[in-house]
Tab-separated table of C-alpha atoms in Angstrom:
chain	number	residue	atom	x	y	z
D	208	MET	CA	52.851	-8.837	17.847
D	209	LYS	CA	51.635	-10.520	20.865
D	210	ARG	CA	49.738	-7.203	21.845
D	211	MET	CA	47.720	-7.301	18.528
D	212	LEU	CA	46.516	-10.858	19.145
D	213	PHE	CA	43.471	-11.216	21.432
D	214	PRO	CA	44.382	-7.869	23.285
D	215	LEU	CA	41.425	-7.861	25.675
D	216	LEU	CA	42.912	-11.029	27.269
D	217	ASN	CA	46.018	-9.181	28.582
D	218	LYS	CA	43.711	-7.164	30.820
D	219	PHE	CA	42.089	-10.328	32.439
D	220	PRO	CA	43.683	-12.242	35.602
D	221	ASN	CA	45.128	-15.722	34.885
D	222	GLU	CA	42.116	-17.196	36.626
D	223	ALA	CA	39.814	-15.949	33.846
D	224	ILE	CA	42.277	-16.568	31.022
D	225	TRP	CA	42.529	-20.147	32.180
D	226	LEU	CA	38.514	-20.609	32.068
D	227	ILE	CA	38.406	-19.130	28.466
D	228	PHE	CA	41.321	-21.227	27.506
D	229	ALA	CA	39.472	-24.325	28.754
D	230	VAL	CA	36.319	-23.372	26.776
D	231	VAL	CA	38.497	-22.776	23.583
D	232	ASN	CA	40.064	-26.135	23.774
D	233	PHE	CA	36.746	-27.929	24.298
D	234	PHE	CA	35.065	-26.217	21.514
D	235	GLY	CA	38.170	-26.847	19.565
D	236	ILE	CA	38.128	-30.717	19.949
D	237	SER	CA	34.246	-30.616	19.283
D	238	ALA	CA	34.841	-28.588	16.199
D	239	PHE	CA	37.223	-31.076	14.912
D	240	TYR	CA	34.910	-33.932	15.654
D	241	LYS	CA	32.158	-32.010	13.723
D	242	LEU	CA	34.294	-31.051	10.828
D	243	PHE	CA	36.334	-34.357	10.590
D	244	GLY	CA	34.704	-37.083	12.479
D	245	LYS	CA	37.074	-39.757	14.073
D	246	THR	CA	40.102	-38.479	11.936
D	247	GLY	CA	39.692	-35.055	13.676
D	248	LEU	CA	39.858	-36.798	17.176
D	249	PHE	CA	43.156	-38.695	15.931
D	250	VAL	CA	44.576	-35.313	14.603
D	251	TRP	CA	43.540	-33.458	17.856
D	252	ILE	CA	45.514	-36.290	19.996
D	253	GLY	CA	48.563	-35.599	17.975
D	254	PHE	CA	48.249	-32.047	17.946
D	255	GLY	CA	47.540	-31.927	21.862
D	256	THR	CA	50.601	-34.020	22.965
D	257	VAL	CA	52.911	-31.775	20.968
D	258	VAL	CA	51.271	-28.515	22.178
D	259	ALA	CA	50.769	-29.593	25.869
D	260	ASN	CA	54.505	-30.466	26.263
D	261	ILE	CA	55.374	-26.902	24.915
D	262	GLN	CA	52.824	-25.408	27.174
D	263	VAL	CA	54.036	-27.052	30.224
D	264	LEU	CA	57.189	-24.731	30.025
D	265	LYS	CA	55.387	-21.446	31.050
D	266	ILE	CA	54.621	-21.195	34.824
D	267	ILE	CA	51.880	-18.936	36.091
D	268	ASP	CA	50.105	-18.104	39.275
D	269	PHE	CA	46.766	-19.663	39.448
D	270	PHE	CA	44.348	-19.376	42.429
D	271	GLY	CA	46.972	-19.104	44.837
D	272	PHE	CA	49.189	-21.817	43.427
D	273	THR	CA	52.258	-22.010	41.277
D	274	ALA	CA	51.197	-23.978	38.399
D	275	THR	CA	52.585	-25.045	34.815
D	276	LEU	CA	50.410	-24.604	31.600
D	277	GLY	CA	49.500	-27.778	29.499
D	278	ASN	CA	46.929	-29.412	31.795
D	279	ILE	CA	44.044	-28.158	29.734
D	280	THR	CA	45.199	-29.266	26.305
D	281	TYR	CA	46.501	-32.659	27.933
D	282	GLY	CA	43.143	-33.227	29.347
D	283	THR	CA	41.424	-32.826	25.986
D	284	ILE	CA	43.294	-35.816	24.850
D	285	PHE	CA	41.688	-37.911	27.410
D	286	LEU	CA	38.504	-36.570	26.128
D	287	ALA	CA	39.350	-37.390	22.815
D	288	THR	CA	40.115	-40.934	23.698
D	289	ASP	CA	37.107	-41.494	25.653
D	290	ALA	CA	34.980	-40.063	23.006
D	291	LEU	CA	36.496	-42.632	20.384
D	292	ASN	CA	36.096	-45.431	22.825
D	293	GLU	CA	32.375	-44.230	23.484
D	294	LYS	CA	31.518	-44.135	19.889
D	295	TYR	CA	33.824	-46.482	17.851
D	296	GLY	CA	35.070	-48.864	20.690
D	297	LYS	CA	38.276	-49.759	22.593
D	298	LYS	CA	40.295	-50.853	19.412
D	299	LEU	CA	40.070	-47.432	17.873
D	300	ALA	CA	40.676	-45.710	21.193
D	301	ASN	CA	44.047	-47.878	21.720
D	302	GLN	CA	45.143	-47.080	17.997
D	303	ALA	CA	44.492	-43.020	18.982
D	304	VAL	CA	46.860	-43.439	21.982
D	305	TRP	CA	49.647	-45.145	20.015
D	306	LEU	CA	49.294	-42.394	17.379
D	307	GLY	CA	49.598	-39.823	20.329
D	308	PHE	CA	52.714	-41.563	21.536
D	309	MET	CA	54.503	-42.100	18.444
D	310	THR	CA	53.721	-38.261	17.647
D	311	LEU	CA	55.517	-37.008	20.924
D	312	LEU	CA	58.509	-39.566	20.463
D	313	SER	CA	58.770	-38.582	16.975
D	314	LEU	CA	58.891	-34.857	18.017
D	315	VAL	CA	61.564	-35.440	20.623
D	316	ILE	CA	63.870	-37.669	18.143
D	317	ILE	CA	63.611	-35.117	15.200
D	318	MET	CA	64.181	-31.842	17.219
D	319	GLN	CA	67.083	-33.521	18.911
D	320	ILE	CA	68.560	-33.954	15.788
D	321	THR	CA	67.506	-30.568	14.372
D	322	LEU	CA	69.343	-29.061	17.529
D	323	ARG	CA	72.567	-30.561	16.348
D	324	PHE	CA	72.855	-28.403	13.204
D	325	HIS	CA	75.231	-25.702	13.871
D	326	PRO	CA	73.317	-22.096	13.514
D	327	HIS	CA	74.623	-19.562	10.918
D	328	THR	CA	75.887	-16.491	12.489
D	329	ILE	CA	72.916	-14.631	11.402
D	330	ASP	CA	70.682	-17.254	13.156
D	331	ASN	CA	68.424	-15.806	16.061
D	332	ALA	CA	66.147	-18.812	16.418
D	333	HIS	CA	68.424	-21.213	17.741
D	334	PRO	CA	68.674	-20.427	21.296
D	335	HIS	CA	64.799	-20.372	21.554
D	336	LEU	CA	64.585	-23.584	19.753
D	337	GLU	CA	67.334	-25.148	22.285
D	338	TYR	CA	65.209	-23.897	25.192
D	339	LEU	CA	62.017	-25.208	23.860
D	340	PHE	CA	63.057	-28.659	22.510
D	341	ASN	CA	66.497	-29.565	24.067
D	342	LEU	CA	64.678	-31.789	26.768
D	343	VAL	CA	66.274	-33.184	29.777
D	344	PRO	CA	66.461	-36.973	29.181
D	345	ARG	CA	64.537	-37.662	32.423
D	346	ILE	CA	61.517	-35.270	31.698
D	347	ALA	CA	61.265	-36.772	28.157
D	348	LEU	CA	61.326	-40.270	29.652
D	349	ALA	CA	58.571	-39.238	32.204
D	350	SER	CA	56.250	-37.659	29.920
D	351	LEU	CA	56.367	-40.496	27.507
D	352	THR	CA	56.224	-43.186	30.122
D	353	ALA	CA	53.333	-41.438	31.845
D	354	TYR	CA	51.400	-40.801	28.599
D	355	LEU	CA	51.382	-44.203	27.187
D	356	ILE	CA	50.591	-45.980	30.702
D	357	SER	CA	48.019	-43.802	31.826
D	358	GLN	CA	46.292	-43.467	28.139
D	359	PHE	CA	46.081	-47.319	27.974
D	360	PHE	CA	44.504	-47.473	31.753
D	361	ASP	CA	42.038	-44.884	30.625
D	362	VAL	CA	40.835	-46.663	27.767
D	363	TYR	CA	40.750	-49.990	29.856
D	364	PHE	CA	38.982	-48.465	32.704
D	365	PHE	CA	36.475	-46.695	30.522
D	366	ASN	CA	35.363	-49.911	29.192
D	367	LYS	CA	35.230	-51.628	32.527
D	368	ILE	CA	32.759	-48.911	33.727
D	369	LYS	CA	31.028	-48.948	30.595
D	370	LYS	CA	30.234	-52.858	31.086
D	371	ARG	CA	28.305	-51.783	34.201
D	372	PHE	CA	26.988	-48.620	33.500
D	373	ASP	CA	26.262	-48.275	29.778
D	374	SER	CA	23.406	-45.979	29.588
D	375	ASP	CA	23.894	-42.631	28.132
D	376	LYS	CA	22.763	-41.120	31.620
D	377	MET	CA	25.687	-42.772	33.046
D	378	LEU	CA	28.008	-41.186	30.410
D	379	TRP	CA	29.462	-38.621	32.988
D	380	LEU	CA	30.674	-41.573	35.256
D	381	ARG	CA	32.464	-43.393	32.375
D	382	ASN	CA	34.233	-39.988	31.245
D	383	ASN	CA	34.880	-38.631	34.662
D	384	GLY	CA	35.690	-41.892	36.346
D	385	SER	CA	38.057	-42.935	33.869
D	386	THR	CA	39.901	-39.653	33.344
D	387	ILE	CA	40.153	-38.872	37.040
D	388	VAL	CA	41.746	-42.169	38.073
D	389	SER	CA	43.888	-42.003	34.793
D	390	GLN	CA	45.059	-38.614	35.434
D	391	LEU	CA	46.184	-39.701	39.080
D	392	LEU	CA	48.232	-42.255	37.507
D	393	ASP	CA	49.705	-40.102	34.896
D	394	THR	CA	50.434	-37.428	37.474
D	395	LEU	CA	52.209	-39.995	40.059
D	396	ILE	CA	54.184	-41.560	37.160
D	397	PHE	CA	55.350	-38.150	35.761
D	398	VAL	CA	56.317	-36.538	38.709
D	399	THR	CA	57.990	-39.600	40.456
D	400	ILE	CA	60.181	-40.170	37.282
D	401	ALA	CA	60.851	-36.377	36.538
D	402	PHE	CA	61.433	-35.074	40.192
D	403	TRP	CA	62.076	-38.014	42.777
D	404	GLY	CA	65.409	-37.419	44.284
D	405	VAL	CA	65.724	-34.142	42.543
D	406	VAL	CA	63.670	-31.921	44.769
D	407	SER	CA	62.665	-32.473	48.679
D	408	TYR	CA	59.774	-34.727	49.302
D	409	SER	CA	57.429	-31.990	50.409
D	410	ASP	CA	58.111	-30.208	47.078
D	411	TRP	CA	57.520	-33.447	45.242
D	412	LEU	CA	54.330	-33.810	47.223
D	413	ASN	CA	53.307	-30.137	46.372
D	414	ILE	CA	53.956	-30.604	42.694
D	415	MET	CA	51.983	-33.704	42.574
D	416	LEU	CA	48.811	-32.598	44.523
D	417	THR	CA	48.878	-29.009	42.595
D	418	THR	CA	48.995	-30.815	39.229
D	419	TYR	CA	46.595	-33.480	40.147
D	420	PHE	CA	43.850	-30.956	41.488
D	421	ILE	CA	44.147	-28.905	38.248
D	422	LYS	CA	43.581	-31.981	36.053
D	423	VAL	CA	40.602	-33.054	38.163
D	424	ILE	CA	38.976	-29.505	37.627
D	425	VAL	CA	39.864	-29.946	33.835
D	426	ALA	CA	38.042	-33.392	33.792
D	427	LEU	CA	35.035	-32.242	35.545
D	428	LEU	CA	34.852	-29.304	33.066
D	429	ASP	CA	34.927	-31.436	30.131
D	430	THR	CA	31.875	-33.425	31.112
D	431	PRO	CA	29.024	-31.158	28.967
D	432	PHE	CA	31.472	-31.465	25.942
D	433	MET	CA	31.573	-35.205	26.359
D	434	TYR	CA	27.593	-35.327	26.050
D	435	TRP	CA	27.684	-32.941	23.040
D	436	ILE	CA	30.342	-35.023	21.273
D	437	LYS	CA	28.278	-37.997	21.991
D	438	LYS	CA	25.243	-36.155	20.014
D	439	ILE	CA	27.086	-34.894	17.158
D	440	THR	CA	26.716	-36.259	13.797
D	441	PRO	CA	30.128	-35.699	11.963
D	442	LEU	CA	30.135	-34.031	8.447
D	443	ASN	CA	32.680	-36.535	7.108
D	444	ASP	CA	33.621	-39.757	9.060
């Protein structure tokens, strides 16, 4: 089945697939906004928090690094909140942050209860669901804490920058400045809670630097799409 879906991508190296994947994500969020307005961005944030936390389980070789997936989709959540902040204001952006947090928290709770059901003897799905959703409490705490703090900081810092640089020409600074700093905060919180004392300091530092480096690339790549979303007039809003 998997060979039938996008078969040409199987021939590409991870680096090429990663760039294509980034473009697909950015066009996806832009399409959601064009079709559904601010509701589309809210939906994307809820969707993105779930998908990114599943993608992160896959490990790949990428430009000489060993990295996890999830950073692109997770990065689009910051793009969505920045877009809401830019076009609708801080209050709505903060509501979107809470939506993402509650979506992720609900996923953790509901799937933990789901896994407590005893599978039938003919069931084949349980081991796979257990692998995907039986989260280590420390990882779940790291993910929820990092998301909530970094996203609220992103909304706050975006507004701080906008008060001093509010022209459309400086949109890149508001978008990149708030996202790059917020992603540093997100990475530091997550990696510290999840791995401090579990791995060596050198491994902890390597995980943090590699993860943050990829997030910075994603933040820079989303800049043209931030300008595009700024100009879009939604079909429904």
